[in-house]
Amino acid sequence: MIRRIRRLVLGLLLLGLPGGVSAADRHITLASTTSTEQSGLFAHIIPVFRNSTGIDVRVVAVGTGQAFAIARRGDADALLVHDRDGEDEFVARGYGQERQDVMYNDFILIGPSQDPAAVAGADNIVDALQRIAGARVPFVSRGDDSGTYRAERRIWELAGISPSGSWYRALGSGMGPTLNTAAGMDAYVLADRGTWLSFGNRQNLTVLFEGDETLFNPYGSVLINPERHPHLKHDLAEIWHRWLISDEGQAAIASFTLRGEPVFFPSGR
Amino acid sequence: MESGENAFLTAFQLIVGMDPVLTGIVLLSLQVSLSAVLIAALIGLPLGAAIALWRFPGRGLLITLLNAFMGLPPVVAGLLVYLLLSRAGPLGQFGLLFTPTAMVIAQCLLVLPIVAALTRQVVEDLWNEYAEQLQSLGASRLRSIPTLLWDGRISLVTAVLAGFGRASAEVGAVLIVGGNIDGVTRVMTTAIALETSRGDLPLALGLGLVLMLLVALVNGAAFLMGEAARRRAG
């Protein structure tokens, strides 16, 4: 009996606890958004970065609000998100050292192809959302603290509407689950183009309105303030931060396509 | 990983093709969940037995709490471990967040109450039956623990398997403390959640079938070991 236990303990030691991080490898942890990760952008550009610098980038893809929270607590070395106001505030409050434009794409209004609220003929995105509210047709919202949700709230504000009622459904989910729900209930939804292009379960959904400059969706890289979190790999993070706007980084972003379409447009200087 | 037209075909192709990405994910899933279950068993079996044998103030409350924690939502366990391991948290300096070790800790927290609570019940029943016998042989309570655990091993394997089921099925805790990092902390359940949110439902369900097969294999192995032990015992 005792021998059995001893053997079990020995076996456990041999199996070994899954190790944390070996000291030799050079990597940073990047807090970013689901839209960039799920579109496949990182799988496209990180190998290029790794080849040229020997640094690996581990992406934790969450909503923009959660990405800010992770970075504020010192759990990520770098930050790449899409909420201009939030990024500026992050820097202003001393969490970030500097923010720079990296790339952009746009938000699009998705809905059932029959388009019951006739948003396809709208003058602009504000008019389109007013038509949806007027027709009281189902609209699903992220309802989380994501960059896309923050953009959606800004447009509702411009439209002078505070959406409520049974037609407006705030889910509290990521972009993908929200699109799955919209597909299931034939609802309208504001989405980022990256997630939409990589989304496989479209059913009856289609792009109904796009191209308004209010729908501009800029992504920024934020360098985290080393004074607040001295343990972070600030030097490696800065190499990544600079690489994103280098010629090589910008070219890598531009060469990423889905279904033959570019997904992100470089905007670094 | 590529998805096919339907989930069963996709699952079949994933298994037959020995997709290297999938193999890595499967191995990490097993490593994390089995480690969590082993640690939880090493703590939970003696702990459950001790609660069964000794009478002390607050024992009823402890048993109730232990039973209640069997229903701890994985997302809450994940959040607790996240706050603990975060750089701003008490164990932040070890840098364990977003590593497999963090996932083991979170799953351990989920499995431990199940193993301890079920062990307490099994051992208490055995104790009620054999207490006089053991005491007449001069065995103290402490010395009785190994005997009772060995006696209840068949039921206790089921308790440990229930713990393994919980560990391998949960997604909420490992998603928060692991971060679902490609090639580092992505396990079966977080991969399934990811493919679902990408709208690749056949691949998501295919991965689900692979996971079920894996859990069935582990349970099958435990069953065969139990049978072998029973036969040896005559």
PDB file of C-alpha atoms in Angstrom, chain A residues 12 24 40 50 54 92 100 118 143 151 165 192 211-212 251 267-268:
ATOM      1  CA  LEU A  12       3.467  12.427 -10.517  1.00  0.00           C
ATOM      2  CA  ALA A  24      15.618  31.212 -22.599  1.00  0.00           C
ATOM      3  CA  GLY A  40      -6.142  35.718 -38.654  1.00  0.00           C
ATOM      4  CA  ARG A  50       9.586  36.706 -35.322  1.00  0.00           C
ATOM      5  CA  GLY A  54      13.623  36.558 -32.917  1.00  0.00           C
ATOM      6  CA  ALA A  92      -3.200  60.562 -20.150  1.00  0.00           C
ATOM      7  CA  GLN A 100       0.488  55.487 -32.339  1.00  0.00           C
ATOM      8  CA  ALA A 118     -34.604  49.587 -45.617  1.00  0.00           C
ATOM      9  CA  GLY A 143     -23.352  45.114 -24.924  1.00  0.00           C
ATOM     10  CA  ALA A 151     -18.393  52.916 -31.453  1.00  0.00           C
ATOM     11  CA  GLY A 165     -37.272  47.993 -25.853  1.00  0.00           C
ATOM     12  CA  ASP A 192     -16.058  45.272 -37.527  1.00  0.00           C
ATOM     13  CA  GLY A 211     -18.644  53.619 -46.240  1.00  0.00           C
ATOM     14  CA  ASP A 212     -19.725  56.425 -43.870  1.00  0.00           C
ATOM     15  CA  ALA A 251       3.704  45.866 -45.610  1.00  0.00           C
ATOM     16  CA  SER A 267      -1.809  53.955 -41.292  1.00  0.00           C
ATOM     17  CA  GLY A 268       1.484  54.228 -39.421  1.00  0.00           C
TER      18      GLY A 268
END
